[in-house]
Tab-separated table of C-alpha atoms (C1' of nucleotides) in Angstrom:
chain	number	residue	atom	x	y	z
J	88	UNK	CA	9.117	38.494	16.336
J	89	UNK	CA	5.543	36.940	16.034
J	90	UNK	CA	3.039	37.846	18.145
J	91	UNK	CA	2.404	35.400	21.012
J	92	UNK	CA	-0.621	32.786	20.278
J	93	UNK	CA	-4.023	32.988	21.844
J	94	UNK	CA	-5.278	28.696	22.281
J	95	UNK	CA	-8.137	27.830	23.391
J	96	UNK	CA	-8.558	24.380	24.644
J	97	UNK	CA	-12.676	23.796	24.973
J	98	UNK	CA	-13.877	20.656	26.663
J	99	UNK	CA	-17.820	19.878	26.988
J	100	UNK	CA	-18.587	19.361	30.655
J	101	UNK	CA	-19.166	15.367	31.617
J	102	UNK	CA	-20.715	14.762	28.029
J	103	UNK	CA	-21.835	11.909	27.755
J	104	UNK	CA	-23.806	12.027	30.798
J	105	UNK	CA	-25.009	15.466	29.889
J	106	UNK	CA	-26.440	14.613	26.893
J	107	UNK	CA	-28.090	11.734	28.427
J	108	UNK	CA	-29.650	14.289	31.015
J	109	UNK	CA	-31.110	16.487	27.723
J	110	UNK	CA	-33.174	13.357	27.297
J	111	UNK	CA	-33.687	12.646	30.794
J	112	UNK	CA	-34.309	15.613	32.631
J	113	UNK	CA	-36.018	14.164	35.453
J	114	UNK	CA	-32.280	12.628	36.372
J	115	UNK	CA	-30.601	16.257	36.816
J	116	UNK	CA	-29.045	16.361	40.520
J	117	UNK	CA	-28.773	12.395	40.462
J	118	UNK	CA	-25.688	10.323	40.542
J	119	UNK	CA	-25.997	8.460	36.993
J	120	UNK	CA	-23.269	6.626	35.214
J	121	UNK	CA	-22.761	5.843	31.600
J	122	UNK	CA	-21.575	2.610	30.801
J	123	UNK	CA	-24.390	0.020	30.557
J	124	UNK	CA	-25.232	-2.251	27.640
J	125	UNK	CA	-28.421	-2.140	25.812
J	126	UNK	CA	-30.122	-4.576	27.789
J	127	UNK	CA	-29.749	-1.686	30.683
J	128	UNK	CA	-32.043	0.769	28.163
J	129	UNK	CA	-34.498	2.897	30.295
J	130	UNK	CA	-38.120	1.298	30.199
J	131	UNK	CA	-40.730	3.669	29.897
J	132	UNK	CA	-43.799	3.356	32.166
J	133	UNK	CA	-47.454	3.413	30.627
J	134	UNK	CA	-47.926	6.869	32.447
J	135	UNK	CA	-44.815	8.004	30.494
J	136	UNK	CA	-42.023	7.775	32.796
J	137	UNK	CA	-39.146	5.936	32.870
J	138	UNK	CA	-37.783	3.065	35.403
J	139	UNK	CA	-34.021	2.885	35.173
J	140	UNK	CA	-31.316	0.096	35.694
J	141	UNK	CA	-29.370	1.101	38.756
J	142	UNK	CA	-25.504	0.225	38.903
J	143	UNK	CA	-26.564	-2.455	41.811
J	144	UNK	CA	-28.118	-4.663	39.096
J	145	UNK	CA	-25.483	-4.732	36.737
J	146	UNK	CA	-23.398	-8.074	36.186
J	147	UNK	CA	-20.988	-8.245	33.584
J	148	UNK	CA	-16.870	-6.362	32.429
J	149	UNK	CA	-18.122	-3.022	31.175
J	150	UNK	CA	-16.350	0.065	32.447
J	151	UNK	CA	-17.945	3.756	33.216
J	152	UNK	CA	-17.598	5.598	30.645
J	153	UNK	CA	-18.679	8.925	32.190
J	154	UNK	CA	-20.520	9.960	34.986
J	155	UNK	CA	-21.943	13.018	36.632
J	156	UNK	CA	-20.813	15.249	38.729
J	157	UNK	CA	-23.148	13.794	41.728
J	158	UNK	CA	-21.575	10.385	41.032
J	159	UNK	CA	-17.869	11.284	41.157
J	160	UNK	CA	-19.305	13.024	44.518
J	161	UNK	CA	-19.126	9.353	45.337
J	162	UNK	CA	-15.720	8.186	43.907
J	163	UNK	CA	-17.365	7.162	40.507
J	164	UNK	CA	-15.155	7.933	37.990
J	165	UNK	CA	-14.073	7.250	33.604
J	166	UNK	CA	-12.923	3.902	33.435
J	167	UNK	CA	-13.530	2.332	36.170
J	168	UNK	CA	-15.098	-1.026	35.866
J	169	UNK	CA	-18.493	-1.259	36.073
J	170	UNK	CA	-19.195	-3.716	38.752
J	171	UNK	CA	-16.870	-1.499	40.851
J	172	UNK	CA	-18.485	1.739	40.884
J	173	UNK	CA	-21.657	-0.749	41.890
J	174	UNK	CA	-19.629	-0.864	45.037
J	175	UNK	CA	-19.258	2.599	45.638
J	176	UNK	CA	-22.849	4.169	43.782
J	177	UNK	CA	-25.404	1.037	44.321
J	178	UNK	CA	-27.973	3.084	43.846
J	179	UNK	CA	-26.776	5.396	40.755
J	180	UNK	CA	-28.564	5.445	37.191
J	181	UNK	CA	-27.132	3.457	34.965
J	182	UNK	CA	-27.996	4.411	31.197
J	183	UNK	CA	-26.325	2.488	28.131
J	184	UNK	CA	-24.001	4.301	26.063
J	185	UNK	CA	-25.325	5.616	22.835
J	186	UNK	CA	-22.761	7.053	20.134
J	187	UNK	CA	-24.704	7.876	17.968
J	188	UNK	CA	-26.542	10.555	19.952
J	189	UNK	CA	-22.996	11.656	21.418
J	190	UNK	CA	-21.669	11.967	17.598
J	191	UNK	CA	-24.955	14.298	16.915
J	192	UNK	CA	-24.035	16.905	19.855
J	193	UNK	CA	-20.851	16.706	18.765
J	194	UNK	CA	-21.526	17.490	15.430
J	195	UNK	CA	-24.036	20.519	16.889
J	196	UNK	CA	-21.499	22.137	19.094
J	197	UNK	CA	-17.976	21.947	16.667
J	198	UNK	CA	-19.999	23.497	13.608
J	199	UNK	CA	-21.020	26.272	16.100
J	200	UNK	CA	-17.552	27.319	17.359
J	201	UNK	CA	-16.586	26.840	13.510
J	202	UNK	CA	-19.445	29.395	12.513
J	203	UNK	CA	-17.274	31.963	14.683
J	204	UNK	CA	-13.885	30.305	14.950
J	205	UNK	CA	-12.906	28.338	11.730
J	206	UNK	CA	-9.402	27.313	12.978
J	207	UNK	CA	-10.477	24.624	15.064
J	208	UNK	CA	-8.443	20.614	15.822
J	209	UNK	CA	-10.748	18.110	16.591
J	210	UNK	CA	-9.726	16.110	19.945
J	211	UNK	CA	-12.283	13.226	19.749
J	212	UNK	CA	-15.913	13.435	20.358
J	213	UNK	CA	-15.830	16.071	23.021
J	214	UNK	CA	-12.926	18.274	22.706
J	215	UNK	CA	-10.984	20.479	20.564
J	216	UNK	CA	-7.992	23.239	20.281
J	217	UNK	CA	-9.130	26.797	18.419
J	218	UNK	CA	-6.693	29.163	17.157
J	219	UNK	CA	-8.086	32.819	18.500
J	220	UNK	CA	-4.865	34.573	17.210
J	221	UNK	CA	-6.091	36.397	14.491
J	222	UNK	CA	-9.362	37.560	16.282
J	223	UNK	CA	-9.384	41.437	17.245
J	224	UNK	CA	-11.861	40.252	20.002
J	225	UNK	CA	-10.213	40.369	23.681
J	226	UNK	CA	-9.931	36.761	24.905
J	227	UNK	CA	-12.994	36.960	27.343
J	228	UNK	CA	-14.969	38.383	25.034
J	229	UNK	CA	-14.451	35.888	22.863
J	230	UNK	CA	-14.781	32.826	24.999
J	231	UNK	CA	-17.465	34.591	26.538
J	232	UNK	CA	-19.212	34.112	22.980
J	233	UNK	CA	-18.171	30.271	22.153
J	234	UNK	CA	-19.557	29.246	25.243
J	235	UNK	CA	-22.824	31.189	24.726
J	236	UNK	CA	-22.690	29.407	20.900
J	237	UNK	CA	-21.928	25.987	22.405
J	238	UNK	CA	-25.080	26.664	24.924
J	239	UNK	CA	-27.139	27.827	22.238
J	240	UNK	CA	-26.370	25.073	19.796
J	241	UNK	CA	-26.918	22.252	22.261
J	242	UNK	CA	-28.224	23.032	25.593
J	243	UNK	CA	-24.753	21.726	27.139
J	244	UNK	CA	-22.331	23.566	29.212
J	245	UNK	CA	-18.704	23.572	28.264
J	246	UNK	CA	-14.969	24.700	29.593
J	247	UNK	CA	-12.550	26.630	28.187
J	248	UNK	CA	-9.083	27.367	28.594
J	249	UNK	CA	-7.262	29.851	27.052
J	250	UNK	CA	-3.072	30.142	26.922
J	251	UNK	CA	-0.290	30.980	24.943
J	252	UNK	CA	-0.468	27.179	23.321
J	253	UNK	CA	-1.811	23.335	23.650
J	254	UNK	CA	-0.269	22.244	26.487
J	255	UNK	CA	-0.970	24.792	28.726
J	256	UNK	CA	-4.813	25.793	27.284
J	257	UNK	CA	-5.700	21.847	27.997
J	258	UNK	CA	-4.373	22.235	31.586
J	259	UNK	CA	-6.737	25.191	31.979
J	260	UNK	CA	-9.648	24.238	30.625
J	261	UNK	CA	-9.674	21.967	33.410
J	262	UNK	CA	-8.951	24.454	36.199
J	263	UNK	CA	-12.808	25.647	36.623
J	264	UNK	CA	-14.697	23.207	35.418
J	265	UNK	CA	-17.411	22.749	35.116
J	266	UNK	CA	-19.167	25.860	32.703
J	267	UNK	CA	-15.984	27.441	33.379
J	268	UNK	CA	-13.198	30.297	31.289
J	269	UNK	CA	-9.764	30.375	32.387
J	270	UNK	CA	-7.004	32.916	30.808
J	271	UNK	CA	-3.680	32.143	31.743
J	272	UNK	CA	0.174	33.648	30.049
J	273	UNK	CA	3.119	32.503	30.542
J	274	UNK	CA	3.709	35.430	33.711
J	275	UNK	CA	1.197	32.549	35.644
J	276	UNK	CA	3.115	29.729	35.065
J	277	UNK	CA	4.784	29.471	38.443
J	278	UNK	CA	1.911	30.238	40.273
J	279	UNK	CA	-1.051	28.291	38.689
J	280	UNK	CA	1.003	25.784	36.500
J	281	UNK	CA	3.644	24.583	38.723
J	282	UNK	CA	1.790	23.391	41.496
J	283	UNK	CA	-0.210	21.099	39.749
J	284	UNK	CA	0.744	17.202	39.653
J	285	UNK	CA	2.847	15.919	36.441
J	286	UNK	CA	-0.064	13.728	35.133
J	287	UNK	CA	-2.183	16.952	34.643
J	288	UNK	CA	0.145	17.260	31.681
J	289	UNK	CA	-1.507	15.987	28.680
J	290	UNK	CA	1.356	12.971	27.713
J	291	UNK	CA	2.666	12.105	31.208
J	292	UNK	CA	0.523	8.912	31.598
J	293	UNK	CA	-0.062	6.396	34.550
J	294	UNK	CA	3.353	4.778	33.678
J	295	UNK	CA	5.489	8.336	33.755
J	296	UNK	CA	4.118	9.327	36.522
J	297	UNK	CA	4.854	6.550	39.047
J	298	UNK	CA	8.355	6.665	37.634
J	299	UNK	CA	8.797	10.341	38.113
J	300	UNK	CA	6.961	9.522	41.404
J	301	UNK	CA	9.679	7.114	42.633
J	302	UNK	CA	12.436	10.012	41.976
J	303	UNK	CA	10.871	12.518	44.115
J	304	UNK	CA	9.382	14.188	41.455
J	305	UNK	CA	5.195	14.919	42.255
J	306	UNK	CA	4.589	18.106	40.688
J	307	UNK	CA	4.923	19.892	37.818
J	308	UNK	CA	7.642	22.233	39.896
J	309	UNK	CA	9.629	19.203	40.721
J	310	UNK	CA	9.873	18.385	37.240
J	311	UNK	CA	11.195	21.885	36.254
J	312	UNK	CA	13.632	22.319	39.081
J	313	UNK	CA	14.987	18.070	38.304
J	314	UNK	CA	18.282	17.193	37.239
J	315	UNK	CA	18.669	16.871	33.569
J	316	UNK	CA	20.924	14.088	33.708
J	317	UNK	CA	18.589	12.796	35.807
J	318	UNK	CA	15.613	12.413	33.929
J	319	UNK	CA	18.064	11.783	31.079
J	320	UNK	CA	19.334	8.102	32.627
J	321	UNK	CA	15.659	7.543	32.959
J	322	UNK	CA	13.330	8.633	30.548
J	323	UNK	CA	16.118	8.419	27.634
J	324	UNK	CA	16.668	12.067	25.735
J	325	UNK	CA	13.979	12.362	23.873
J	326	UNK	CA	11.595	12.222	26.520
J	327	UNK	CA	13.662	13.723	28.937
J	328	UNK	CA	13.848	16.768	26.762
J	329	UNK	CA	9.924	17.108	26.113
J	330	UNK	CA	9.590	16.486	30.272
J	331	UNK	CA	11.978	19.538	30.767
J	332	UNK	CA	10.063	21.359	27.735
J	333	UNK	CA	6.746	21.141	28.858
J	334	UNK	CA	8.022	21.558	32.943
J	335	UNK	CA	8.532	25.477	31.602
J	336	UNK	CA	5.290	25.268	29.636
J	337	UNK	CA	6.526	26.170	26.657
J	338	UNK	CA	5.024	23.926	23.426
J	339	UNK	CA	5.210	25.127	19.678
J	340	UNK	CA	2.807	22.745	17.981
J	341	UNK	CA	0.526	24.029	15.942
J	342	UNK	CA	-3.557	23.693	15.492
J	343	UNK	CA	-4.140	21.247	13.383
J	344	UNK	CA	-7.411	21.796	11.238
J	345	UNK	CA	-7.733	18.689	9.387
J	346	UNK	CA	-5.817	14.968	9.771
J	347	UNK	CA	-6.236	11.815	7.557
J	348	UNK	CA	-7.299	8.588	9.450
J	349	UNK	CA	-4.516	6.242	9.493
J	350	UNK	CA	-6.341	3.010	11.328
J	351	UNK	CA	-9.713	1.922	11.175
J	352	UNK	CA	-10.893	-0.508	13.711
J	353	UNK	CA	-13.203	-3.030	15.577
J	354	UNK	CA	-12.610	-5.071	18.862
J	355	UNK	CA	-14.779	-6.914	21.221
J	356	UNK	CA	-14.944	-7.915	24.365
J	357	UNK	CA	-16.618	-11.443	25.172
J	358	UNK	CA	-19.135	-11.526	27.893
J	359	UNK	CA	-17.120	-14.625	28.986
J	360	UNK	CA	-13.813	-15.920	27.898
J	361	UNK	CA	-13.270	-17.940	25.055
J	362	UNK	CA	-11.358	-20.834	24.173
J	363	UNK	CA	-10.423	-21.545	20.350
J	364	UNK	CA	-11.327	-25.154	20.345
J	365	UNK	CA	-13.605	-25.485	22.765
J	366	UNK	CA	-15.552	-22.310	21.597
J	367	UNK	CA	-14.474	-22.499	18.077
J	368	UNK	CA	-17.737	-21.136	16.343
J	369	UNK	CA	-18.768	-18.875	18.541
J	370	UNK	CA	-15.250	-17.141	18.348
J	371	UNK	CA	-15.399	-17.861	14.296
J	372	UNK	CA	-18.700	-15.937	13.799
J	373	UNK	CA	-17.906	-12.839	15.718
J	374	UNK	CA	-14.673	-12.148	14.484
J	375	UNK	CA	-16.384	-13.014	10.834
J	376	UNK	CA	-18.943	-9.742	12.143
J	377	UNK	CA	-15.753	-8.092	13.069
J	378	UNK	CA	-14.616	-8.494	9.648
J	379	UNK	CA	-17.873	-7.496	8.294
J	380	UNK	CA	-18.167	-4.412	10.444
J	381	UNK	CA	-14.625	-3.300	9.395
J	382	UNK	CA	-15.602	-3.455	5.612
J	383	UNK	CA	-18.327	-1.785	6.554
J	384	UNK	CA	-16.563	1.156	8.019
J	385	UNK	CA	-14.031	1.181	4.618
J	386	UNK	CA	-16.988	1.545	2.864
J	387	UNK	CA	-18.638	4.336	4.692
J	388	UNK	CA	-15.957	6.198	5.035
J	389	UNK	CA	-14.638	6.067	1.929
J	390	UNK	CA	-10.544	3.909	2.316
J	391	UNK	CA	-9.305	1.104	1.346
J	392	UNK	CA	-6.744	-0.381	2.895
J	393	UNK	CA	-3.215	-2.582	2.573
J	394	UNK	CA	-2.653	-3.807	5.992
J	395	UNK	CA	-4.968	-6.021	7.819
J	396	UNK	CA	-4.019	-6.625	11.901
J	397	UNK	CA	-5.791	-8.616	14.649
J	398	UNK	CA	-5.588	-7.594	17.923
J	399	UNK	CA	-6.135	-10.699	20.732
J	400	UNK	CA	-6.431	-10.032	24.538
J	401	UNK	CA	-5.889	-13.441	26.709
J	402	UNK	CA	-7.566	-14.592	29.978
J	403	UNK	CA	-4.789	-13.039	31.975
J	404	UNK	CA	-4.839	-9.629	29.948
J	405	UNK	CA	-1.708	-9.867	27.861
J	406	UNK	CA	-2.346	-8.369	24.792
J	407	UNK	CA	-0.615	-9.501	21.108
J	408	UNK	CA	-1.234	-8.028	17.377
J	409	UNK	CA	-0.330	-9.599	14.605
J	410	UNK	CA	-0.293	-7.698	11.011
J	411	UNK	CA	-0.239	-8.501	7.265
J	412	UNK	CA	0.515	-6.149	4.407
J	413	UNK	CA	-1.224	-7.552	1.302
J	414	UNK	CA	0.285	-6.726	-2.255
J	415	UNK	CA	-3.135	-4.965	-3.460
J	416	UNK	CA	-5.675	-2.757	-1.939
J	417	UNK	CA	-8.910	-3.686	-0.029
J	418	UNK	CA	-12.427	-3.094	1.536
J	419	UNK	CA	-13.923	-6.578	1.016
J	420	UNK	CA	-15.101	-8.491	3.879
J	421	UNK	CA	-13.822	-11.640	2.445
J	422	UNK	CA	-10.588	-10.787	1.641
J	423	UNK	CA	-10.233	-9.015	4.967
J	424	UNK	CA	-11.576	-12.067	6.706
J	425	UNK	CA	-8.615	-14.258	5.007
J	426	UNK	CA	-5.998	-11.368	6.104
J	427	UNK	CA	-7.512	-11.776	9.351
J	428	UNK	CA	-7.500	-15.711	9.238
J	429	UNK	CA	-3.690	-15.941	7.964
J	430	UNK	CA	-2.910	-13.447	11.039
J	431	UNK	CA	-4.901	-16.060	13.976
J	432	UNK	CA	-3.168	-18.646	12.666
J	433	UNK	CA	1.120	-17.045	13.955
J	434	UNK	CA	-0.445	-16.471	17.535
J	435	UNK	CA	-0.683	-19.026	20.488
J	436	UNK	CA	-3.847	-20.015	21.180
J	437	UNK	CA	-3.760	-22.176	24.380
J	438	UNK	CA	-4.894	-19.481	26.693
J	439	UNK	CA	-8.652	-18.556	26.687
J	440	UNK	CA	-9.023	-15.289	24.995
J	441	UNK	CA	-11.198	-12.035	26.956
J	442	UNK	CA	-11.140	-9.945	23.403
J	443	UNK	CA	-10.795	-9.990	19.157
J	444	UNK	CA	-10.058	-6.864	16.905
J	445	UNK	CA	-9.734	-6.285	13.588
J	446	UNK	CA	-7.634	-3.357	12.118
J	447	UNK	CA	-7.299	-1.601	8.832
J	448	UNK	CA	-4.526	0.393	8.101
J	449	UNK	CA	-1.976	1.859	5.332
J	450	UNK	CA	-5.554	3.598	4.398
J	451	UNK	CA	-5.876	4.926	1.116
J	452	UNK	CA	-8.566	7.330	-0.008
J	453	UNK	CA	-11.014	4.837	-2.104
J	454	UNK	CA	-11.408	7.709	-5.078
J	455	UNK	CA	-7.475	8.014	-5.085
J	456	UNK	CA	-6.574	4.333	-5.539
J	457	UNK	CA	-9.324	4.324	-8.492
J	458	UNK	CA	-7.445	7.485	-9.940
J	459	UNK	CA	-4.212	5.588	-9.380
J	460	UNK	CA	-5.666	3.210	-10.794
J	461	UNK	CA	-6.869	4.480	-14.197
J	462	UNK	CA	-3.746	6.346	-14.401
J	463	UNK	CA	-0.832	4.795	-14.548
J	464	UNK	CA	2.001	6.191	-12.789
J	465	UNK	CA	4.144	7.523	-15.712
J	466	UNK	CA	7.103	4.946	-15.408
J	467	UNK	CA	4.672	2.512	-15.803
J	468	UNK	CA	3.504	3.759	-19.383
J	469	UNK	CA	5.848	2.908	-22.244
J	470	UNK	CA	9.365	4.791	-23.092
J	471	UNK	CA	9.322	6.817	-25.881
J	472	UNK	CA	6.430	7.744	-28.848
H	140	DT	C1'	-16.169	-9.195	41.730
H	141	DC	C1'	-10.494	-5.718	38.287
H	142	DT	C1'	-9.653	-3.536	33.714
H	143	DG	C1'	-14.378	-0.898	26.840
H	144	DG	C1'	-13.588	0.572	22.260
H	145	DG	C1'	-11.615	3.664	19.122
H	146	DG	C1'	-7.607	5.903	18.017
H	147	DT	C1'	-2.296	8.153	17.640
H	148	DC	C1'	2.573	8.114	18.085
H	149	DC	C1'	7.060	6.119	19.270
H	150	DT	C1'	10.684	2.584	19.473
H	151	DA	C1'	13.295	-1.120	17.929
H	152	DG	C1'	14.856	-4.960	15.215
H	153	DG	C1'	15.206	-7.337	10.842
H	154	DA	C1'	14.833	-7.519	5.782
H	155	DC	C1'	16.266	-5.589	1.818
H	156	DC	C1'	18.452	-2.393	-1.339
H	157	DC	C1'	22.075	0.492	-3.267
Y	69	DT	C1'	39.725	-12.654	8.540
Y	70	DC	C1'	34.074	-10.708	13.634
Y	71	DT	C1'	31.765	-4.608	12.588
Y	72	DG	C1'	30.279	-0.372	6.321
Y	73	DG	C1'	26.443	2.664	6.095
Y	74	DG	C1'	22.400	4.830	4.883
Y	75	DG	C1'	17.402	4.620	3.779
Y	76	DT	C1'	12.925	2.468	3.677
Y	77	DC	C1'	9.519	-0.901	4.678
Y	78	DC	C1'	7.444	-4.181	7.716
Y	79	DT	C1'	6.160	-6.017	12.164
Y	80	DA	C1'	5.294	-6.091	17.349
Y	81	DG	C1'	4.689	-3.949	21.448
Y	82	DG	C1'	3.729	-0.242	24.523
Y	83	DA	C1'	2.389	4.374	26.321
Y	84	DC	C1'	-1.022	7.452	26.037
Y	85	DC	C1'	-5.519	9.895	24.969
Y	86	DC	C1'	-10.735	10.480	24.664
DNA sequence: TCTGGGGTCCTAGGACCC
DNA sequence: TCTGGGGTCCTAGGACCC
C-alpha cells in the first residue's frame, strides 16, 4: 500500500493588492481596491507623493479585481462591479491593474518554492499545488520554510494548506488566512471539513450550489449524509458521483508539473455598447487589434493554431461563439482576421453588442509544425525504393 | 448605476467513416 | 419496410476557476 500523500495547496494572500502595497507603502492599513483603468494611475505630487483615484470617482463597467483586507472589512469583494463597491467603499484607493508587475511576483515567488520543492502545478498567477511526499522534512517544518522562501523572495505573505490531496489542501489553505499553515488528515474531516458550506469545494460553483441549496443540502455534511439517488435524478451520475466523492474528501488526482496551453485568447469589453451598423468602424478596428493582439500572443509564445473562434456578448448579456477549423496552420494576423470575419458573419447582429473576443485554439507548438513540416509523415513519402 | 479577461473541462448533437 | 454500431472530428454552449 502507498504511503498516504502530503499536498500542499499555497495561495499568496490578496495579491494583487499586496503587490500594489510593495509599491505603495504609504497605503498599508487602507481600504484599496484593484480594478481601475489606466486613466485611474496614481499621480505623483512634486514633493514626491502620490494623490490617488478613490472608488467615488470612478464611472465606467470594470469589476474589482482584488482588494484588501480593510476593504472587504467593508463588503468589497473579487468581482464585484466597480461602480458597486463605490457604493459600499466611496472613499477606498482605487489603483489600475497592472499584469505585468503581478506576472513578475509571480515569477519571484514559484521559482522560490521550486528552489526547495520542484514538484509544483501552477494554478494561475497566484496559486499552486506542491507535492511534499517525498520530503523527509515534517510537514511544519517544511511549510514553515516555503513561507519563509515566499517572504524572502518577494516581501509578500502567503497561505498554505497542507492534506492528504487537492481538494482538501485548497480548502485549507483558506482556513487561516491570511500568512497562515494549516495541516489537516483525513481523521479531521468530520470536524473541520464537514461543516464548511458546499461552495468551499473547489468545483461546486454558484449554479451547484443554489441547486444543492434548494434540496436541503448547505454544507459539506449534508452533502455526505444525501441520498444517492437523490443527487443522482439531479446532478446526473457523473456529477453525482464526484459530489458524493469529494463529500468524504477523498480525491486521487495527481500534481500536475507541466500542461500545454490549449486556447489562446483576447476579448474586450466596450466602454459603451456597440451596434454593427451604426458603429461599424469602431467595432471593425478593435476587433482588427484583437486579431493583431492574438497573432501577437502566437508569436510570443511560440503556437500556431487551426481553429479560429469569436466570442460576442450582447446588450442584454447573452453570450454566443462561433468557431472555424481551417485546413492549414496559422499565426498571421490576416489570415486570423478572415477566420474571424467568416465567423461574424453566422451570428445575429441586431442587438447592440457589450464585448468581442478572439480565440486560438487546436494549438500546435510552432517548432513542431515546421518539423512536421520538413518531414513528411512516412505514408506520405513514396512506397517502395 | 449590475456583471473583466484569461483560461479549462464537460456535454451533446451532427457529420462522416468503416 | 421507422432504429446497426462504434469511433472521431467539429461546433456551441455552459459551468467553473483565478
Amino acid at each position: 500500500m502507498a504511503a498516504a500523500r502530503r499536498i500542499a495547496h499555497l495561495d499568496m494572500d490578496a495579491f494583487y493588492a499586496s503587490v500594489e502595497l510593495l509599491r505603495y507603502p504609504e497605503l498599508r492599513g487602507q481600504p484599496v481596491v484593484i480594478g481601475g483603468r489606466r486613466a485611474d494611475a496614481p499621480q505623483r505630487n512634486p514633493d514626491g507623493t502620490h494623490r490617488f483615484a478613490r472608488l467615488r470617482d470612478y464611472a465606467g463597467r470594470g469589476v474589482i479585481t482584488t482588494s484588501t483586507y480593510e476593504a472587504r472589512a467593508l463588503g468589497v469583494f473579487s468581482a464585484m462591479g466597480t461602480m458597486k463597491a463605490a457604493k459600499l467603499a466611496p472613499d477606498a484607493v482605487l489603483l489600475p491593474t497592472d499584469f505585468d508587475a503581478y506576472r513578475h511576483y509571480s515569477r519571484l515567488f514559484k521559482t522560490a518554492v521550486r528552489a526547495i520543492c520542484p514538484l509544483v502545478e501552477d494554478r494561475g498567477i497566484d496559486e499552486i499545488y506542491i507535492d511534499l511526499s517525498d520530503h523527509p522534512e515534517t510537514t511544519l517544518e517544511l511549510a514553515t520554510t516555503l513561507k519563509q522562501a515566499v517572504r524572502d523572495a518577494t516581501g509578500l505573505s502567503c497561505s498554505i494548506g497542507v492534506a492528504p490531496n487537492k481538494l482538501l489542501a485548497k480548502i485549507c489553505s483558506e482556513l487561516d488566512k491570511p500568512d497562515g499553515i494549516t495541516i489537516l488528515g483525513m481523521e479531521h474531516i468530520a470536524t473541520r471539513i464537514w461543516p464548511l458550506a458546499v461552495k468551499k469545494i473547489n468545483g461546486i460553483g454558484p449554479k451547484a450550489t443554489a441547486k444543492l441549496a434548494a434540496l436541503g443540502i448547505e454544507t459539506i455534511a449534508d452533502l455526505a449524509q444525501a441520498d444517492a439517488n437523490l443527487l443522482q435524478s439531479n446532478f446526473g451520475r457523473t456529477y453525482a458521483a464526484w459530489l458524493q466523492q469529494v463529500s468524504q474528501g477523498r480525491d486521487d488526482r495527481p500534481v500536475v508539473t507541466s500542461a500545454e496551453p490549449k486556447s489562446i485568447s483576447r476579448e474586450t469589453t466596450f466602454e459603451r455598447d456597440l451596434h454593427a451598423v451604426q458603429d461599424r468602424d469602431a467595432l471593425s478596428a478593435i476587433f482588427t487589434r484583437l486579431c493583431t493582439a492574438l497573432a501577437a500572443d502566437l508569436a510570443r509564445k511560440g503556437y500556431v493554431c487551426r481553429t479560429i473562434g469569436i466570442k460576442l456578448r450582447y446588450d442584454d448579456f447573452r453570450t454566443v461563439t462561433r468557431d472555424v477549423t481551417l485546413t492549414e496552420l496559422t499565426a498571421d494576423a490576416a489570415r486570423i482576421r478572415r477566420a474571424a470575419g467568416e465567423c461574424l458573419r453566422r451570428v445575429p447582429l441586431e442587438r447592440r453588442l457589450r464585448l468581442l473576443g478572439v480565440r486560438a485554439s487546436a494549438l500546435i507548438a510552432a517548432a513542431d509544425a515546421a518539423q512536421q513540416r520538413d518531414q513528411p509523415q512516412q505514408s506520405e513519402l513514396p512506397l517502395g525504393e
